[in-house]
């Protein structure tokens, strides 16, 4: 099976190169790459671009090189990564690369990736071996800071429980079990009892063991942090609801930490998954850019704003907490301070929770943003949609209203609120730190514009528009399962559709006044304008859920 996965990776890579050669001529970067002397090793959550390329692209803004494992060792969709080879690679790279930090996914080292962690059974002995490996890794490289992150299992049952009804009933039992634990009254007991009726005892036991095993793992990791083996431990919740077995086990973990006297200054619990490594990078980068004082971290003052009165408390799809709570959680993670005045803020984090109910607020939101931009304020935009729909997003109206979109310092609108909010904060703070500390600010501007336009094309043009074109076309041709494309047939056809549809939208975008509008950088009083853009894209896995996308820009400076 591993050989099949390697062949699939090679096929996709070849297709990607062919698409690159077939594409429009790529524009040379107007600036050279930064003279990078700082290196970070990344053992990513999985091989998808959000977990690998997104981290490397943002690191480049700060002049940091990110080293990732060879593709043949990594996971490929449902095929787990080669754990033995990945562990050997990490040990060797730490010894030879002169990296000062390593961001390490526990799920990759233990299971072989995120998807594998949802379906692969492990034993306590597997956990013991991982703990011993991490101790040895630290002993052999005591000067390298190990930033470890692990994803808490989501409430959705493992894939081997196939029946839809069984999966739904297990999730209902999960909710009712937590509710009864919090409020053990007769009503909640009856609800729990009803949810348990008809459940397979084997399925229920296996479901519970997923979270019990994860609790044991997290307790061991917490002790590694306490011992100094791990410089930081981040536990992240992937998808969630207020009441669920994962949340209950998280409460048990925090109680264990408190009872054992484990310090929490280097322990963080946040919501998210794919963007967690990028958030960890933010703290490293905002230290690193201050080359004369590596222990100094820029602490940003941030003004939070929303597209409607109710948006702050809106709980978006697949989230257990509100947009405001998510933003506060992530800003606390990067040691940023929320301020109540726009004038004292380093940047504005504007969160648009688009829905059918507040679509009429979009124009007033854009007017407010334009006013702040005209006054020289930096703006990071989170463009969420209740239905993951283009009609609910803010971006299309910004184009229509000729808003200078390239003046934004960050943009994100992909997947869950935690994914997008975490990404926007990371991009904004890495960029602003680089602007403040870098002698060559033009390089930071160029690479941030590159990241910004990647997000426009992927988060808006693909995920809220083009993905439907591809999926509907596939289904019309009889390919019902868009999560399992055939590499020899419909994968190639789908990738062609992807590039064609995105290039059509790119043609409209790059000739818009919104795209070409110049903007002034307050730090240097310099005016920039993006005058042209080209794009390449293909599917990194045989499914249409995400894409590997890159842009090249032409930029003028006045």
C-alpha positions in Angstrom: 0.0 0.0 0.0 2.9 2.3 0.8 4.2 1.8 -2.8 0.8 2.8 -4.1 0.9 6.0 -2.1 4.5 6.9 -3.3 3.4 6.3 -6.9 0.4 8.6 -6.3 2.6 11.3 -4.9 4.9 11.1 -7.9 2.0 11.2 -10.3 0.5 14.3 -8.7 3.9 15.9 -8.7 4.4 15.2 -12.4 0.9 16.6 -13.2 1.7 19.7 -11.2 4.9 20.3 -13.2 3.1 19.8 -16.4 0.5 22.4 -15.3 3.3 24.7 -14.4 4.9 24.5 -17.8 1.5 24.9 -19.6 0.6 28.0 -17.6 0.9 31.6 -18.6 4.5 33.0 -18.3 5.4 33.5 -14.7 6.6 36.9 -13.7 10.0 37.2 -12.1 9.8 38.4 -8.5 10.8 42.1 -8.4 12.8 41.3 -5.3 15.3 38.6 -4.5 14.5 36.0 -1.8 15.6 37.1 1.7 19.0 36.2 2.9 17.8 33.6 5.4 20.0 32.5 8.2 17.3 31.2 10.6 16.0 27.7 10.0 13.1 25.9 11.6 12.3 22.2 11.2 8.6 21.4 10.7 7.1 18.0 11.2 3.7 18.9 9.8 0.3 17.6 10.8 -0.1 16.2 7.3 1.1 16.7 3.8 -1.6 19.2 2.7 -0.6 22.8 1.8 -2.3 24.4 4.8 0.0 22.4 7.1 3.2 22.7 5.1 3.3 25.4 2.3 1.2 28.0 4.3 3.8 27.8 7.1 6.8 28.1 4.8 5.3 31.0 2.8 4.6 33.1 5.9 8.0 32.2 7.4 9.6 33.5 4.2 8.1 37.0 4.9 10.3 37.0 8.1 13.4 35.6 6.3 13.0 32.2 7.9 13.6 28.9 6.1 11.3 26.0 7.0 12.6 22.5 6.5 10.0 19.8 5.9 10.3 16.0 5.5 10.8 14.3 2.1 7.5 13.7 0.4 8.1 9.9 0.2 7.9 9.7 4.0 4.8 11.7 4.4 1.2 10.7 4.6 -0.9 10.8 1.4 -4.6 11.2 2.1 -5.7 7.9 3.7 -2.2 6.4 3.6 -0.4 7.1 6.9 3.1 8.5 6.9 6.1 6.2 7.3 6.6 6.8 11.1 9.9 5.1 11.4 11.5 7.1 8.5 9.9 10.3 9.7 11.4 9.8 13.2 14.8 9.0 11.7 14.7 12.0 9.4 13.8 14.4 12.3 16.6 13.0 14.5 19.2 13.4 11.7 17.9 16.8 10.6 18.1 18.2 14.2 21.8 17.1 14.3 22.8 18.5 10.9 20.6 21.5 10.0 21.7 24.0 12.7 18.0 24.7 13.2 17.2 26.5 16.5 13.6 25.3 16.8 11.5 22.4 15.6 7.7 22.5 15.3 6.6 18.9 15.8 3.2 17.3 15.1 2.6 14.5 17.6 -0.1 13.1 15.4 2.4 12.7 12.5 5.0 11.0 14.7 2.6 8.7 16.5 -0.1 7.9 13.9 1.3 9.1 10.5 -1.0 12.2 10.1 -4.3 13.7 11.0 -6.5 11.3 9.1 -4.6 8.3 10.4 -5.1 9.6 14.0 -8.8 9.3 13.5 -8.8 5.7 12.4 -5.6 4.0 13.6 -5.6 2.1 16.9 -2.5 2.5 19.0 -1.5 1.0 22.4 0.0 2.4 25.5 3.3 0.8 24.4 3.2 2.9 21.3 2.8 6.0 23.5 5.7 4.8 25.7 8.0 4.4 22.6 7.1 8.0 21.4 7.9 9.4 24.9 11.2 7.6 24.9 11.9 8.9 21.4 11.2 12.5 22.4 13.4 12.3 25.4 16.2 11.0 23.3 15.7 13.7 20.7 16.0 16.4 23.4 19.0 14.7 25.1 20.9 14.6 21.7 19.9 18.2 20.8 19.5 20.1 24.1 19.8 23.6 22.5 17.0 23.0 20.0 13.6 24.1 21.3 10.9 21.5 20.6 7.4 23.0 20.1 5.0 20.1 20.1 1.3 20.2 19.1 -1.3 17.5 19.2 -4.9 17.5 17.9 -7.7 16.4 20.3 -9.9 13.8 18.6 -13.0 15.3 17.2 -16.5 14.1 18.2 -17.2 12.3 14.8 -16.7 8.5 15.2 -13.8 6.7 13.4 -14.4 5.8 9.8 -14.6 2.1 10.5 -18.0 2.8 12.0 -19.6 3.0 8.6 -23.4 3.2 9.2 -24.6 6.8 9.1 -27.2 6.0 11.8 -24.6 4.5 14.1 -22.3 7.5 13.7 -25.1 10.0 14.4 -26.2 8.0 17.5 -22.7 7.9 18.9 -22.4 11.7 18.6 -25.8 12.1 20.3 -24.6 9.8 23.1 -21.4 11.9 23.3 -23.5 15.1 23.8 -25.8 13.5 26.4 -23.0 11.9 28.4 -21.3 15.3 28.8 -24.5 17.0 29.7 -25.4 14.4 32.3 -21.9 14.7 33.8 -22.3 18.5 34.1 -25.9 18.3 35.4 -26.7 14.8 36.8 -30.5 15.2 37.0 -33.3 12.9 36.0 -34.1 14.6 32.7 -30.5 14.4 31.5 -30.3 10.8 32.6 -33.4 9.9 30.6 -31.8 11.6 27.5 -28.6 9.7 28.0 -30.4 6.4 28.5 -32.4 7.0 25.3 -29.3 7.8 23.3 -27.6 4.6 24.5 -30.4 2.3 23.4 -29.5 0.2 20.4 -25.9 1.2 20.3 -23.4 -1.6 19.7 -21.5 -2.2 22.9 -18.4 -2.8 20.9 -18.8 0.5 19.0 -19.4 2.3 22.2 -16.4 0.8 23.9 -14.1 1.6 20.9 -15.5 5.1 20.8 -14.8 5.8 24.4 -11.3 4.3 24.2 -10.3 6.8 21.6 -10.7 9.6 24.1 -9.4 7.7 27.1 -6.2 6.8 25.2 -5.8 10.4 24.0 -6.1 11.6 27.6 -3.3 9.2 28.7 -1.2 10.5 25.8 -1.8 14.2 26.7 -0.9 13.6 30.3 2.4 12.0 29.3 3.1 14.9 27.0 2.4 17.4 29.8 5.1 15.7 31.9 7.6 16.0 29.0 6.9 19.7 29.0 7.3 19.9 32.7 10.6 18.1 32.5 11.9 20.5 29.8 11.9 17.9 27.0 9.3 20.0 25.2 9.7 23.7 25.1 6.0 24.2 24.5 2.9 21.9 24.2 -0.1 23.0 22.3 -3.3 20.9 22.4 -5.8 21.9 19.7 -9.5 21.0 19.3 -10.4 20.0 15.8 -14.2 20.7 15.2 -16.3 20.7 18.3 -19.5 21.4 20.1 -20.2 22.8 23.6 -21.2 19.3 24.9 -19.2 16.3 23.8 -16.9 13.6 25.1 -13.8 15.4 23.7 -14.7 18.5 25.8 -15.2 16.3 28.9 -11.8 14.6 28.5 -10.2 18.0 28.0 -11.7 19.1 31.3 -10.3 15.9 32.9 -6.9 16.7 31.4 -6.9 20.3 32.8 -7.9 19.0 36.2 -5.0 16.5 36.1 -2.5 19.3 35.2 -3.7 21.3 38.2 -3.7 18.4 40.6 -0.2 17.4 39.6 1.2 20.9 39.8 2.2 21.0 36.2 3.1 24.6 35.2 0.9 26.0 32.4 2.9 29.0 31.2 4.2 26.8 28.2 1.0 24.8 27.8 -1.8 26.1 25.5 -5.2 24.7 24.7 -6.8 26.3 21.6 -9.4 25.5 18.9 -8.2 24.6 15.5 -6.0 22.0 13.7 -4.6 22.7 10.2 -3.2 26.2 11.1 -1.8 25.4 14.6 1.8 25.1 13.3 1.5 28.5 11.6 0.3 30.0 15.0 3.3 28.5 16.7 5.5 29.9 14.0 4.1 33.4 14.7 5.6 33.4 18.2 8.9 32.1 16.9 9.0 34.6 14.1 8.1 37.7 16.1 11.0 36.8 18.4 13.4 36.0 15.6 13.1 39.2 13.5 14.6 41.1 16.3 18.1 39.9 15.6 19.8 41.9 18.4 17.5 40.5 21.0 16.1 37.0 20.4 14.2 37.1 23.7 12.2 40.1 22.7 8.8 39.4 21.2 6.6 42.1 19.6 3.3 42.3 21.5 0.7 43.8 19.3 -2.2 46.0 20.3 -5.3 44.8 18.3 -8.7 46.4 17.8 -11.5 43.8 17.3 -14.3 44.8 14.9 -17.2 42.8 13.4 -19.6 43.1 10.5 -22.7 43.1 12.7 -23.7 43.5 16.3 -24.4 39.7 16.7 -21.3 38.5 14.8 -19.0 38.6 17.9 -21.2 36.0 19.7 -21.9 34.0 16.5 -20.9 30.3 16.7 -19.9 29.4 13.2 -20.1 25.9 11.7 -17.9 23.2 13.3 -17.0 25.5 16.3 -17.6 25.0 20.0 -17.1 28.7 20.9 -18.0 32.1 19.4 -16.0 34.1 17.0 -15.1 36.6 19.7 -13.9 33.8 22.0 -11.9 32.3 19.2 -10.2 35.6 18.4 -9.4 36.3 22.1 -8.0 32.8 22.5 -5.6 33.2 19.5 -4.6 36.7 20.4 -3.7 35.5 23.9 -1.7 32.7 22.3 0.5 35.3 20.5 0.6 37.5 23.6 -1.3 40.3 21.9 -3.5 42.8 23.7 -7.0 43.7 22.7 -7.6 47.5 22.9 -10.8 49.5 22.9 -9.6 52.4 20.7 -8.7 52.1 17.0 -6.1 54.8 17.4 -4.0 52.9 19.8 -4.1 49.7 17.8 -1.2 48.3 15.7 -3.8 46.7 13.5 -7.5 46.0 13.2 -8.8 42.4 13.2 -12.1 42.7 11.3 -14.2 39.5 11.5 -17.1 39.2 9.0 -19.5 36.4 9.9 -21.5 36.5 6.7 -25.0 35.1 6.7 -28.3 35.6 4.9 -29.4 37.8 7.9 -26.6 40.3 7.7 -25.8 40.6 4.0 -27.2 44.1 4.0 -24.4 45.2 6.4 -21.6 44.5 3.9 -21.6 47.9 2.3 -21.4 49.7 5.6 -18.6 47.4 6.7 -16.6 48.3 3.6 -17.2 52.0 4.1 -15.9 51.7 7.7 -12.9 49.7 6.5 -12.1 52.2 3.8 -12.2 55.0 6.3 -9.7 53.2 8.6 -7.4 52.4 5.6 -7.5 56.0 4.5 -6.3 57.0 7.9 -3.3 54.6 7.6 -4.6 51.8 9.8 -3.5 48.3 9.1 -6.4 45.8 8.6 -6.5 42.0 8.8 -9.7 40.6 7.4 -11.4 37.4 8.3 -14.1 36.7 5.7 -16.3 33.9 7.1 -19.5 32.5 5.7 -22.3 30.6 7.5 -23.0 28.5 4.4 -19.5 28.6 2.9 -21.0 30.6 0.1 -19.6 33.4 -2.1 -22.9 35.4 -1.7 -22.2 35.7 2.0 -18.6 36.8 1.7 -17.4 40.4 2.0 -14.7 40.1 -0.7 -16.9 40.2 -3.9 -18.5 43.4 -2.7 -15.1 44.9 -1.9 -14.2 44.3 -5.6 -17.4 45.9 -6.7 -16.8 48.9 -4.5 -13.2 49.3 -5.7 -11.8 48.7 -2.3 -7.9 48.5 -2.6 -7.7 44.8 -1.5 -3.9 44.7 -1.7 -3.7 47.2 1.1 -4.9 44.5 3.6 -2.1 43.1 5.7 -3.9 39.7 6.0 -6.9 37.8 4.6 -8.4 34.5 5.5 -11.8 32.8 4.9 -11.1 29.0 4.7 -12.8 26.2 6.5 -13.6 26.9 10.2 -13.5 30.2 12.1 -10.5 29.0 14.1 -8.6 28.1 10.8 -9.3 31.6 9.4 -8.9 33.7 12.5 -5.7 31.9 13.4 -4.3 32.3 9.9 -5.2 36.0 9.6 -3.6 36.8 13.0 -0.5 34.9 12.1 0.0 36.6 8.7 -0.6 40.0 10.1 1.7 39.7 13.1 4.6 38.0 11.2 4.3 40.7 8.5 4.2 43.7 10.9 7.1 42.3 12.9 9.1 42.0 9.8 8.3 45.5 8.7 9.4 46.9 12.0 12.7 45.0 12.2 13.8 44.4 8.6 16.3 46.6 6.9 14.8 45.6 3.6 11.1 46.3 4.0 10.4 45.8 0.3 11.1 42.1 0.6 8.6 41.7 3.4 6.0 43.7 1.4 6.5 41.5 -1.7 6.2 38.2 0.1 3.2 39.3 2.1 1.4 40.4 -1.1 2.2 37.0 -2.4 0.6 35.3 0.6 -2.4 37.7 0.5 -3.2 36.9 -3.1 -2.8 33.2 -2.5 -5.5 33.5 0.1 -7.8 35.6 -2.1 -7.6 33.0 -4.8 -7.9 29.9 -2.6 -10.2 31.1 0.3 -12.6 33.1 -1.9 -12.3 32.1 -5.5 -11.8 28.4 -5.0 -13.4 27.4 -1.7 -16.5 29.7 -2.1 -17.0 29.4 -5.8 -14.8 27.2 -8.1 -15.1 24.1 -5.9 -18.8 23.9 -6.6 -18.1 24.1 -10.4 -15.7 21.2 -10.2 -17.9 19.0 -7.9 -21.1 19.6 -9.8 -19.3 18.8 -13.1 -17.9 15.6 -11.6 -21.3 14.5 -10.3 -22.9 15.2 -13.7 -20.4 12.8 -15.3 -21.2 10.1 -12.8 -18.4 10.6 -10.3 -20.3 10.8 -7.1 -17.4 10.6 -4.7 -15.4 13.8 -4.9 -13.3 12.6 -2.0 -11.8 9.7 -3.8 -10.7 10.7 -7.3 -9.2 8.2 -9.7 -5.7 9.4 -10.5 -5.7 7.9 -14.0 -9.0 9.5 -15.1 -11.2 12.0 -13.3 -8.3 13.5 -11.3 -6.7 14.9 -14.4 -10.0 16.1 -15.8 -10.8 17.7 -12.5 -7.5 19.5 -12.3 -8.0 20.8 -15.8 -11.4 22.2 -14.8 -9.8 23.7 -11.7 -7.2 25.6 -13.6 -9.6 26.7 -16.3 -12.2 28.0 -13.9 -9.7 29.8 -11.6 -7.9 31.4 -14.6 -11.3 32.8 -15.8 -11.8 34.4 -12.4 -8.2 35.5 -12.2 -8.7 37.4 -15.5 -11.6 39.3 -14.0 -9.8 39.9 -10.8 -6.5 41.2 -12.1 -8.1 43.8 -14.4 -10.3 45.2 -11.6 -9.7 48.6 -10.1 -9.7 46.9 -6.7 -6.7 44.8 -7.6 -4.7 47.5 -9.3 -5.4 50.3 -6.8 -2.1 51.6 -5.3 -1.7 51.7 -1.5 0.7 53.5 0.8 2.8 51.8 3.4 2.7 54.1 6.5 6.0 52.8 7.9 8.0 54.1 4.9 5.6 56.5 3.2 6.1 54.3 0.1 3.3 53.6 -2.4 3.0 50.2 -4.0 0.8 48.8 -6.7 0.3 45.2 -7.9 0.1 45.4 -11.7 -0.2 41.8 -12.8 -0.6 38.3 -11.4 -0.3 34.7 -12.7 -1.4 31.5 -11.0 -0.8 27.7 -10.9 -3.0 25.2 -9.1 -3.6 21.5 -8.8 -5.0 19.1 -6.3 -2.4 17.8 -3.8 -4.6 14.8 -2.8 -7.1 12.9 -4.9 -10.0 14.9 -3.7 -11.3 18.4 -4.4 -11.4 19.7 -0.8 -8.1 21.6 -1.0 -5.7 22.8 -3.7 -2.0 23.5 -4.0 -1.9 27.1 -5.3 0.8 29.6 -6.0 0.9 33.1 -7.5 3.5 35.3 -9.0 3.2 39.1 -9.0 4.4 42.2 -10.7 4.7 45.1 -8.3 5.5 48.7 -8.9 6.9 51.0 -6.2 6.8 54.8 -6.0 
